[in-house]
XYZ file of C-alpha atoms in Angstrom:
620
model
C 26.478 -77.354 -146.453
C 25.213 -80.934 -146.550
C 24.611 -82.811 -143.273
C 27.416 -85.229 -142.455
C 26.088 -87.225 -139.498
C 24.182 -90.397 -140.382
C 23.158 -93.692 -138.831
C 25.406 -96.670 -139.395
C 23.920 -99.770 -141.051
C 23.048 -102.607 -138.655
C 25.733 -104.824 -140.141
C 28.414 -102.242 -139.315
C 26.998 -101.630 -135.835
C 27.009 -105.350 -135.131
C 30.600 -105.679 -136.282
C 31.644 -102.793 -134.007
C 29.839 -104.413 -131.054
C 31.511 -107.715 -131.869
C 34.871 -106.101 -131.197
C 33.972 -105.975 -127.502
C 31.640 -108.931 -127.078
C 33.504 -111.476 -129.233
C 37.141 -111.122 -128.257
C 38.179 -114.719 -129.035
C 36.547 -118.167 -129.523
C 36.113 -118.523 -125.775
C 33.794 -115.490 -125.843
C 31.469 -117.313 -128.230
C 31.449 -120.412 -126.014
C 30.621 -118.279 -122.982
C 27.727 -116.446 -124.635
C 26.148 -119.601 -126.090
C 26.401 -121.529 -122.795
C 24.850 -118.591 -120.933
C 21.939 -118.553 -123.395
C 21.460 -122.294 -122.893
C 21.387 -121.876 -119.108
C 18.877 -119.026 -119.361
C 16.743 -121.315 -121.538
C 16.555 -123.828 -118.675
C 18.737 -126.502 -120.277
C 19.657 -129.530 -118.161
C 22.100 -130.939 -120.717
C 24.685 -128.806 -122.543
C 27.204 -130.210 -125.013
C 30.097 -128.109 -126.336
C 32.007 -129.238 -129.428
C 35.002 -127.303 -130.775
C 37.409 -127.893 -133.639
C 40.737 -126.149 -134.091
C 40.165 -124.258 -130.831
C 37.008 -122.686 -132.253
C 38.466 -121.368 -135.493
C 36.697 -123.970 -137.608
C 33.695 -124.841 -135.457
C 32.043 -124.019 -132.158
C 28.891 -126.032 -131.563
C 26.680 -125.750 -128.456
C 23.742 -128.128 -128.158
C 21.167 -127.799 -125.371
C 17.790 -129.227 -124.438
C 16.310 -125.925 -123.264
C 13.064 -124.240 -124.224
C 13.945 -123.735 -127.860
C 12.530 -120.970 -130.057
C 9.790 -120.453 -132.578
C 10.668 -119.367 -136.111
C 9.889 -115.721 -135.349
C 11.872 -115.718 -132.105
C 14.819 -117.455 -133.769
C 15.060 -114.755 -136.412
C 14.452 -111.936 -133.939
C 17.250 -113.240 -131.657
C 19.831 -112.098 -134.217
C 18.614 -108.488 -134.145
C 20.521 -105.997 -132.004
C 19.169 -105.488 -128.487
C 16.482 -108.117 -128.979
C 16.080 -110.052 -125.716
C 13.545 -111.913 -123.627
C 15.409 -111.216 -120.358
C 14.335 -107.613 -119.640
C 11.628 -105.227 -120.729
C 12.547 -101.988 -118.920
C 15.525 -100.269 -117.302
C 14.213 -101.231 -113.867
C 14.768 -104.897 -114.741
C 18.523 -104.252 -114.709
C 18.296 -104.092 -110.909
C 16.566 -107.461 -110.576
C 18.680 -109.658 -112.840
C 18.887 -113.406 -112.277
C 19.599 -114.330 -115.896
C 23.077 -114.595 -117.391
C 22.346 -112.446 -120.440
C 20.249 -109.332 -120.805
C 21.742 -106.959 -123.407
C 20.709 -108.746 -126.586
C 24.125 -108.152 -128.169
C 25.727 -111.602 -128.160
C 23.990 -113.377 -131.078
C 24.036 -110.416 -133.507
C 27.701 -109.790 -132.644
C 28.591 -113.443 -133.277
C 26.600 -113.501 -136.529
C 28.447 -110.355 -137.674
C 31.869 -112.061 -137.640
C 31.082 -115.722 -138.349
C 28.893 -118.112 -140.317
C 26.121 -119.226 -137.974
C 23.649 -122.073 -138.366
C 20.846 -122.464 -135.806
C 18.473 -125.394 -135.471
C 15.856 -124.947 -132.776
C 12.456 -126.343 -131.798
C 10.087 -125.766 -128.942
C 8.932 -128.903 -127.121
C 5.296 -128.262 -128.056
C 6.028 -127.842 -131.789
C 6.165 -130.627 -134.376
C 8.822 -128.976 -136.551
C 11.704 -126.705 -135.764
C 13.430 -124.022 -137.801
C 16.861 -123.795 -139.423
C 18.435 -120.374 -139.965
C 21.764 -119.665 -141.685
C 23.434 -116.255 -141.249
C 26.841 -115.033 -142.429
C 28.210 -111.565 -141.744
C 24.833 -110.352 -140.408
C 23.119 -111.396 -143.654
C 20.365 -114.023 -143.422
C 21.034 -116.591 -146.148
C 18.172 -119.005 -145.514
C 15.340 -119.887 -143.157
C 13.404 -123.135 -143.458
C 11.499 -125.660 -141.325
C 13.458 -128.688 -140.199
C 12.978 -131.809 -138.135
C 15.253 -131.517 -135.070
C 15.368 -132.241 -131.371
C 13.761 -129.830 -128.923
C 16.103 -127.170 -127.677
C 18.750 -125.278 -129.640
C 21.766 -126.321 -131.687
C 24.130 -123.448 -132.554
C 26.969 -124.033 -135.006
C 29.428 -121.130 -135.369
C 31.803 -121.736 -138.284
C 34.859 -119.877 -139.579
C 35.035 -117.282 -136.829
C 36.306 -113.878 -138.046
C 36.090 -115.025 -141.676
C 35.252 -111.444 -142.717
C 37.681 -109.751 -140.302
C 41.050 -111.145 -141.426
C 43.039 -108.961 -139.040
C 41.199 -110.429 -136.039
C 41.567 -113.972 -137.344
C 45.258 -113.490 -138.096
C 46.048 -112.384 -134.573
C 44.347 -115.270 -132.820
C 46.891 -117.209 -130.790
C 47.813 -120.856 -131.305
C 45.128 -123.532 -131.021
C 46.456 -124.753 -127.672
C 46.500 -121.254 -126.240
C 42.972 -120.438 -127.417
C 41.696 -123.769 -126.124
C 43.014 -122.858 -122.664
C 40.599 -119.924 -122.616
C 37.737 -122.162 -123.764
C 38.555 -124.587 -120.941
C 38.560 -121.762 -118.396
C 35.108 -120.563 -119.528
C 33.725 -124.108 -119.581
C 34.950 -124.791 -116.039
C 33.489 -121.542 -114.732
C 30.087 -122.408 -116.175
C 30.222 -125.991 -114.919
C 31.174 -124.926 -111.397
C 28.297 -122.493 -111.012
C 25.691 -124.852 -112.536
C 26.358 -128.269 -110.959
C 22.782 -129.418 -111.639
C 23.429 -129.261 -115.405
C 25.050 -132.106 -117.367
C 28.046 -130.619 -119.216
C 30.307 -132.225 -121.808
C 33.206 -130.832 -123.817
C 34.654 -132.370 -126.989
C 37.783 -130.968 -128.635
C 38.798 -132.248 -132.074
C 36.679 -135.403 -131.545
C 38.297 -136.109 -128.148
C 36.090 -135.923 -125.054
C 37.785 -133.668 -122.499
C 35.021 -133.478 -119.877
C 31.825 -135.392 -119.190
C 30.235 -133.965 -116.048
C 26.905 -135.458 -114.960
C 24.694 -133.532 -112.517
C 26.208 -133.518 -109.022
C 26.631 -131.495 -105.872
C 29.034 -128.556 -105.893
C 31.647 -130.556 -103.976
C 31.414 -133.464 -106.410
C 31.581 -131.115 -109.393
C 34.761 -129.463 -108.005
C 36.375 -132.835 -107.363
C 35.434 -134.123 -110.827
C 36.854 -131.094 -112.641
C 40.127 -130.665 -110.748
C 40.915 -134.246 -109.754
C 42.991 -135.748 -112.543
C 42.724 -139.332 -111.241
C 40.580 -141.322 -108.801
C 43.291 -141.050 -106.147
C 43.608 -137.290 -106.588
C 39.830 -136.880 -106.516
C 39.669 -138.639 -103.143
C 42.535 -136.543 -101.831
C 40.953 -133.282 -103.021
C 37.607 -134.268 -101.516
C 39.285 -134.684 -98.123
C 41.012 -131.302 -98.398
C 37.879 -129.210 -99.007
C 36.374 -127.365 -96.039
C 32.740 -126.318 -96.172
C 31.775 -122.685 -95.514
C 28.226 -121.425 -95.012
C 27.008 -118.181 -93.485
C 24.002 -115.966 -94.023
C 23.338 -112.342 -93.113
C 20.930 -109.704 -94.338
C 23.668 -108.472 -96.699
C 24.673 -111.745 -98.330
C 24.617 -115.500 -98.112
C 28.107 -116.985 -98.438
C 28.573 -120.681 -99.227
C 31.166 -122.880 -100.897
C 34.447 -124.539 -100.089
C 37.987 -123.578 -99.197
C 41.040 -125.802 -99.414
C 43.087 -126.706 -96.371
C 46.344 -124.747 -96.045
C 48.448 -127.810 -96.907
C 47.202 -127.790 -100.517
C 48.096 -124.128 -101.028
C 50.301 -123.751 -104.102
C 53.024 -121.392 -105.199
C 50.943 -120.802 -108.277
C 47.453 -119.370 -108.028
C 45.680 -122.657 -108.505
C 41.892 -122.806 -108.200
C 40.384 -119.535 -106.965
C 36.795 -118.780 -107.941
C 34.160 -116.266 -106.871
C 30.527 -116.512 -108.006
C 27.610 -114.194 -107.310
C 23.980 -115.045 -108.050
C 25.049 -117.861 -110.382
C 27.602 -115.738 -112.253
C 31.405 -116.030 -112.274
C 33.213 -112.853 -111.240
C 36.681 -111.476 -110.544
C 36.950 -109.481 -107.335
C 40.467 -108.527 -106.100
C 39.013 -106.807 -103.012
C 37.313 -109.994 -101.759
C 40.413 -111.988 -102.708
C 42.395 -109.930 -100.189
C 39.882 -110.866 -97.481
C 40.463 -114.571 -98.139
C 44.231 -114.095 -98.292
C 44.220 -112.263 -94.959
C 42.381 -115.171 -93.314
C 44.860 -117.715 -94.725
C 47.980 -115.611 -94.154
C 49.056 -117.139 -90.776
C 48.745 -120.709 -92.066
C 50.374 -120.783 -95.512
C 53.962 -120.011 -96.582
C 54.662 -116.638 -98.086
C 54.079 -116.607 -101.815
C 51.584 -119.505 -101.761
C 47.958 -119.177 -102.823
C 44.989 -120.960 -101.222
C 42.256 -122.824 -103.062
C 38.700 -121.563 -102.754
C 35.296 -121.799 -104.435
C 33.049 -119.148 -102.862
C 29.446 -118.467 -103.861
C 27.622 -115.250 -102.945
C 23.864 -114.840 -103.019
C 22.822 -111.195 -102.714
C 19.906 -108.972 -103.538
C 20.358 -108.230 -107.288
C 19.502 -104.588 -106.667
C 22.708 -104.227 -104.585
C 25.072 -105.216 -107.410
C 25.754 -103.872 -110.894
C 26.740 -106.414 -113.545
C 26.390 -103.942 -116.412
C 30.011 -102.756 -116.158
C 31.804 -104.613 -118.926
C 30.652 -106.684 -121.922
C 32.195 -109.828 -120.384
C 30.085 -109.308 -117.196
C 32.918 -110.561 -114.975
C 33.477 -107.179 -113.307
C 30.725 -106.627 -110.752
C 30.234 -103.701 -108.393
C 28.835 -104.358 -104.905
C 26.940 -101.694 -103.019
C 27.976 -103.224 -99.652
C 31.419 -104.610 -100.477
C 33.091 -102.885 -97.501
C 30.577 -104.478 -95.128
C 30.838 -107.902 -96.792
C 34.669 -107.882 -96.636
C 35.013 -108.546 -92.856
C 32.144 -111.065 -92.991
C 33.943 -113.039 -95.705
C 37.228 -112.951 -93.790
C 35.494 -114.117 -90.598
C 33.691 -116.957 -92.424
C 36.973 -118.293 -93.809
C 38.686 -118.012 -90.416
C 35.772 -119.805 -88.767
C 36.036 -122.692 -91.240
C 39.765 -122.997 -90.622
C 39.183 -123.043 -86.863
C 36.139 -125.335 -86.964
C 38.077 -128.066 -88.722
C 41.092 -127.678 -86.403
C 43.208 -126.159 -89.131
C 43.920 -123.042 -87.077
C 45.547 -123.645 -83.680
C 43.022 -123.443 -80.861
C 43.691 -121.929 -77.429
C 43.377 -124.558 -74.678
C 43.469 -123.202 -71.140
C 44.829 -125.493 -68.426
C 42.350 -125.254 -65.547
C 44.018 -127.874 -63.313
C 44.476 -126.484 -59.774
C 43.107 -123.134 -60.971
C 41.410 -121.077 -58.208
C 37.674 -120.614 -58.432
C 36.595 -117.205 -59.596
C 33.947 -115.922 -57.150
C 30.627 -114.773 -58.463
C 30.108 -111.038 -58.172
C 27.414 -109.937 -55.730
C 26.356 -106.331 -55.233
C 25.303 -107.086 -51.617
C 28.825 -107.870 -50.481
C 31.011 -104.815 -50.011
C 34.677 -105.107 -50.927
C 37.164 -103.684 -48.441
C 40.054 -101.721 -49.921
C 43.450 -103.468 -49.632
C 45.676 -102.306 -46.768
C 49.342 -101.597 -47.559
C 51.952 -103.378 -45.447
C 55.591 -102.305 -45.019
C 58.600 -102.961 -42.782
C 59.334 -99.903 -40.644
C 62.779 -101.251 -39.665
C 64.063 -101.393 -43.250
C 66.739 -98.777 -44.123
C 68.532 -99.152 -47.455
C 71.245 -96.660 -46.430
C 72.507 -98.596 -43.407
C 76.233 -99.340 -43.765
C 75.846 -102.469 -41.696
C 73.805 -104.143 -44.411
C 75.657 -106.920 -46.274
C 77.615 -105.724 -49.340
C 77.238 -107.418 -52.720
C 80.305 -109.308 -53.941
C 80.709 -110.400 -57.532
C 81.293 -114.157 -57.743
C 84.496 -115.524 -59.200
C 83.962 -116.982 -62.648
C 87.383 -118.569 -63.396
C 87.242 -117.619 -67.080
C 90.257 -119.728 -67.990
C 88.300 -122.944 -67.559
C 85.888 -121.947 -70.318
C 88.636 -122.267 -72.937
C 90.161 -125.553 -71.754
C 90.232 -128.245 -74.437
C 90.183 -125.933 -77.435
C 92.419 -127.204 -80.218
C 95.118 -124.814 -81.349
C 96.598 -124.912 -84.837
C 98.468 -122.687 -87.191
C 96.354 -120.904 -89.785
C 96.344 -117.484 -91.429
C 93.080 -118.243 -93.171
C 90.658 -116.655 -90.678
C 90.472 -113.099 -89.501
C 91.467 -112.421 -85.873
C 90.229 -109.365 -83.980
C 93.537 -109.175 -82.065
C 95.677 -106.416 -83.626
C 98.810 -108.451 -82.712
C 97.762 -112.050 -83.255
C 99.963 -114.863 -82.028
C 101.726 -116.432 -85.023
C 101.072 -119.898 -83.609
C 97.711 -119.654 -81.837
C 94.521 -118.384 -83.451
C 90.951 -117.965 -82.331
C 88.521 -120.892 -82.713
C 87.150 -121.479 -86.204
C 84.105 -119.358 -87.014
C 80.853 -120.878 -88.244
C 80.516 -121.017 -92.033
C 78.119 -118.085 -92.184
C 80.768 -115.543 -91.149
C 83.896 -116.417 -93.103
C 86.528 -114.103 -94.522
C 88.562 -115.415 -97.434
C 90.818 -114.183 -100.157
C 89.377 -112.820 -103.354
C 91.002 -111.656 -106.577
C 93.446 -108.778 -106.248
C 91.861 -106.135 -108.473
C 91.104 -102.466 -108.189
C 87.473 -103.306 -107.608
C 87.988 -106.154 -105.116
C 91.081 -105.580 -102.977
C 91.622 -109.144 -101.885
C 88.963 -110.647 -99.651
C 85.299 -111.547 -99.317
C 83.219 -111.998 -96.161
C 80.476 -114.598 -96.250
C 77.794 -113.291 -93.922
C 74.852 -115.206 -92.387
C 74.867 -117.792 -95.161
C 73.077 -115.300 -97.451
C 75.396 -112.498 -98.515
C 78.963 -111.892 -99.583
C 80.564 -108.601 -98.587
C 83.578 -107.212 -100.393
C 85.376 -103.908 -100.614
C 85.152 -102.133 -103.956
C 86.439 -98.811 -105.223
C 83.311 -96.880 -104.226
C 82.580 -98.543 -100.883
C 81.324 -101.857 -99.508
C 79.453 -104.222 -101.851
C 76.771 -106.707 -100.706
C 75.969 -109.668 -102.995
C 72.877 -111.856 -102.491
C 74.196 -115.344 -103.267
C 70.888 -117.056 -104.068
C 69.821 -114.283 -106.426
C 73.249 -114.366 -108.016
C 72.788 -118.101 -108.583
C 69.357 -117.481 -110.142
C 70.855 -114.960 -112.586
C 73.671 -117.347 -113.560
C 71.331 -120.332 -114.052
C 68.840 -118.198 -115.983
C 71.497 -117.133 -118.484
C 72.658 -120.736 -118.794
C 69.180 -122.181 -119.448
C 68.304 -119.389 -121.861
C 71.512 -120.119 -123.779
C 70.518 -123.813 -124.010
C 67.160 -122.848 -125.520
C 68.552 -120.350 -128.007
C 71.467 -122.534 -129.057
C 69.262 -125.667 -128.987
C 71.720 -127.766 -127.031
C 70.632 -128.653 -123.532
C 72.255 -131.288 -121.318
C 69.840 -134.035 -120.257
C 70.357 -136.645 -117.579
C 68.446 -139.902 -117.968
C 66.525 -141.061 -114.899
C 66.620 -144.659 -113.724
C 62.964 -144.721 -112.684
C 60.810 -142.360 -114.786
C 58.150 -140.390 -112.938
C 54.637 -140.104 -114.316
C 53.241 -136.574 -114.439
C 49.467 -136.169 -114.622
C 48.416 -132.781 -115.956
C 45.119 -130.927 -116.014
C 43.498 -130.371 -119.416
C 44.718 -126.749 -119.320
C 48.305 -127.829 -118.645
C 48.138 -130.523 -121.318
C 46.879 -127.995 -123.841
C 49.791 -125.665 -123.128
C 52.480 -128.359 -122.959
C 52.877 -128.872 -126.744
C 53.686 -125.174 -127.113
C 56.528 -125.510 -124.608
C 57.792 -128.995 -125.451
C 60.581 -127.773 -127.735
C 62.000 -125.379 -125.149
C 61.660 -128.006 -122.408
C 63.594 -130.456 -124.567
C 66.446 -128.003 -125.157
C 66.615 -127.334 -121.417
C 67.077 -131.047 -120.754
C 63.599 -132.434 -120.048
C 62.513 -135.605 -121.844
C 58.731 -136.256 -121.788
C 56.934 -139.244 -123.294
C 53.189 -138.904 -123.930
C 51.277 -141.760 -122.281
C 47.828 -140.494 -123.232
C 44.980 -139.219 -121.056
C 46.983 -136.108 -120.064
C 49.791 -138.204 -118.546
C 53.513 -137.954 -119.434
C 56.527 -139.985 -118.318
C 59.547 -137.878 -117.333
C 62.509 -139.897 -118.626
C 65.167 -137.164 -118.620
C 65.895 -134.062 -116.572
C 68.441 -131.228 -116.829
C 71.726 -131.884 -115.085
C 71.913 -130.166 -111.725
C 68.306 -130.642 -110.560
C 68.544 -134.292 -109.458
C 67.448 -133.382 -105.932
C 64.202 -131.745 -107.083
C 60.824 -133.230 -107.966
C 60.790 -132.927 -111.781
C 56.988 -133.143 -111.985
C 56.492 -130.169 -109.662
C 59.238 -128.238 -111.461
C 57.543 -128.755 -114.845
C 54.126 -127.784 -113.475
C 55.599 -124.653 -111.941
C 57.167 -123.745 -115.280
C 53.864 -124.261 -117.116
C 52.058 -122.135 -114.555
C 54.623 -119.352 -114.925
C 54.009 -119.213 -118.667
C 50.223 -119.225 -118.151
C 50.414 -116.345 -115.695
C 52.622 -114.383 -118.080
C 49.742 -114.445 -120.543
C 51.978 -113.705 -123.522
C 51.883 -115.423 -126.896
C 55.421 -114.376 -127.855
C 57.705 -117.412 -127.985
C 60.767 -115.515 -126.735
C 58.830 -114.488 -123.636
C 57.814 -118.107 -123.084
C 61.473 -119.124 -123.227
C 62.439 -116.436 -120.734
C 59.634 -117.447 -118.362
C 60.650 -121.115 -118.539
C 64.316 -120.304 -117.929
C 63.490 -118.082 -114.951
C 61.116 -120.619 -113.388
C 63.666 -123.429 -113.672
C 66.441 -121.172 -112.341
C 64.381 -120.326 -109.250
C 63.707 -123.997 -108.589
C 67.290 -125.115 -109.198
C 69.068 -122.294 -107.317
C 70.380 -123.252 -103.872
C 68.578 -122.114 -100.741
C 69.897 -119.601 -98.254
C 72.195 -121.097 -95.626
C 73.819 -123.648 -97.938
C 77.382 -124.414 -96.850
C 79.660 -123.490 -99.732
C 83.416 -123.686 -100.125
C 85.490 -120.643 -100.918
C 86.163 -121.880 -104.442
C 82.412 -122.329 -105.068
C 81.638 -118.787 -103.930
C 84.459 -117.300 -105.984
C 83.319 -119.276 -109.035
C 79.714 -118.099 -108.570
C 80.729 -114.445 -108.263
C 82.945 -114.711 -111.332
C 80.078 -116.306 -113.274
C 77.710 -113.556 -112.104
C 79.896 -110.762 -113.470
C 80.481 -112.776 -116.645
C 76.749 -112.607 -117.443
C 77.097 -108.885 -118.103
C 73.908 -108.095 -116.100
C 74.942 -108.714 -112.470
C 72.828 -106.019 -110.802
C 69.368 -107.559 -110.970
C 67.628 -110.902 -111.336
C 65.530 -111.405 -114.492
C 62.391 -110.451 -112.536
C 63.946 -107.224 -111.270
C 65.145 -108.121 -107.762
C 68.404 -106.560 -106.550
C 71.500 -108.777 -106.535
C 74.179 -106.170 -105.774
C 74.022 -103.260 -103.370
C 76.891 -100.881 -102.606
C 77.210 -98.955 -99.363
C 79.261 -95.924 -100.323
C 82.216 -94.617 -98.321
C 80.212 -91.482 -97.563
C 77.308 -93.507 -96.117
C 79.690 -95.534 -93.993
C 81.377 -92.363 -92.744
C 78.036 -90.789 -91.845
C 77.308 -93.674 -89.496
C 80.318 -92.742 -87.366
C 79.543 -89.055 -87.006
């Protein structure tokens, strides 16, 4: 029998590796920026066209490469970062595997121009699908200039399933921001389709944060005032960075970044430590802003977990967790964000200083020998007269059969005083399922008798379900109702939000929003859906965009559902709203008319029935 196991060609191996390393255009941007940083670049320029499909160009002024090194860089596992396995435990460079460039060259057409500063001429190499097409000397600037064209040109399935340009550019923006935040001493710029998105000169970390996330001069000043400095050092780790004051916490995740040894990372365990510190000071469901940098001994972490290198294992994470939580709490207290305890020492007695030479005498009990609790001559307690009738003087009496009276034989003329709106009993439809009356309880629930027991209905969640079905119908039928505003509001969006907005503009229009592009990521809101006039339309739109981003789906129907749900949650009334009986009846009728009255679109219970058996068991 012939042998059947054989080595794969390098071109095939590179293409297999590219499946993990090069997931989308943003992966290419990340790998090329990391190489530029490792090369000591102080100026990095990123140029993309068509969200990286057509072109990704990264230009740096780093060390550059010789002709031999430039060609060797495209071989698998060729690297200058490590020489032995022991070096994996002392990593301070961004890259180390030697897989990025060969993986990129396996699925794209790559052109590299590079020159060392001490060389007169550089080298130009062209590679397509792992095949070197040409190598020649060229006159170029010192550093490296990578041009990656036609990504996935030889893997049509991968290219076909790339998302829209706006969606892919969001991922490029996220990678660019991560790199810019952890390398503030480097000048970064980003150009998308010949439009400059970012130009970030070297700055401090605080200035870099403000420049990236402040959309205007006013917002940059405001953000700068809201950042609290944190700094703490132990033998386990040095923790520095900034946290946002609780008042800028958002319902959406916002800006939350962890970095370790100059590398961006995701760490849910450390995120819980920060959340625990903020928990007493922010509303439930809101997320704080933080930019936290760890410096640890590289031998105590493992970055070789995943090709993206964003999942990092800490040897001492359980010990670092309480330190991180304490550092955040200290910052909140230091800047008077957390309430401080102030003891009033006025007229307080002096606490004597303890002295071992002075002996303390034991206290002597004192009691009255003449006291006898069983003496009949002692004065007897007499309950005071309360004159209850006076408490009800002045109450207006009127005829009404509208409210329930606890008296089994109520007076046909007099009735008890009107109950507050949260506990009202009123007539409902006479059906087999609802035998004639609803009870509005605590301004939150409606109780009604049904065939199987007692039904509880959460009114706000019922309203969310009804509005969700209504907004979704507007989108699918393409006929929303818009209300023109007298004074349009200007909404300033981040580059990520602006990139996603064109994908959602059609659905927003059908829901009733009218947006006019004013340029520079600013839009004028000239129309809003009817029924949300009391809300801030800018915040509502941003919340809707964030909901779609967090969903992470590229399916348009899922976008529509996310938009409808986000708007329904914003537009639904709050608990405790005073509603008339007709309004409640109309809402309940509309709820059952949706055909899905049991749960909200995100799976929260609207209806709950307490069965007759459960009620009976409570009286046993």
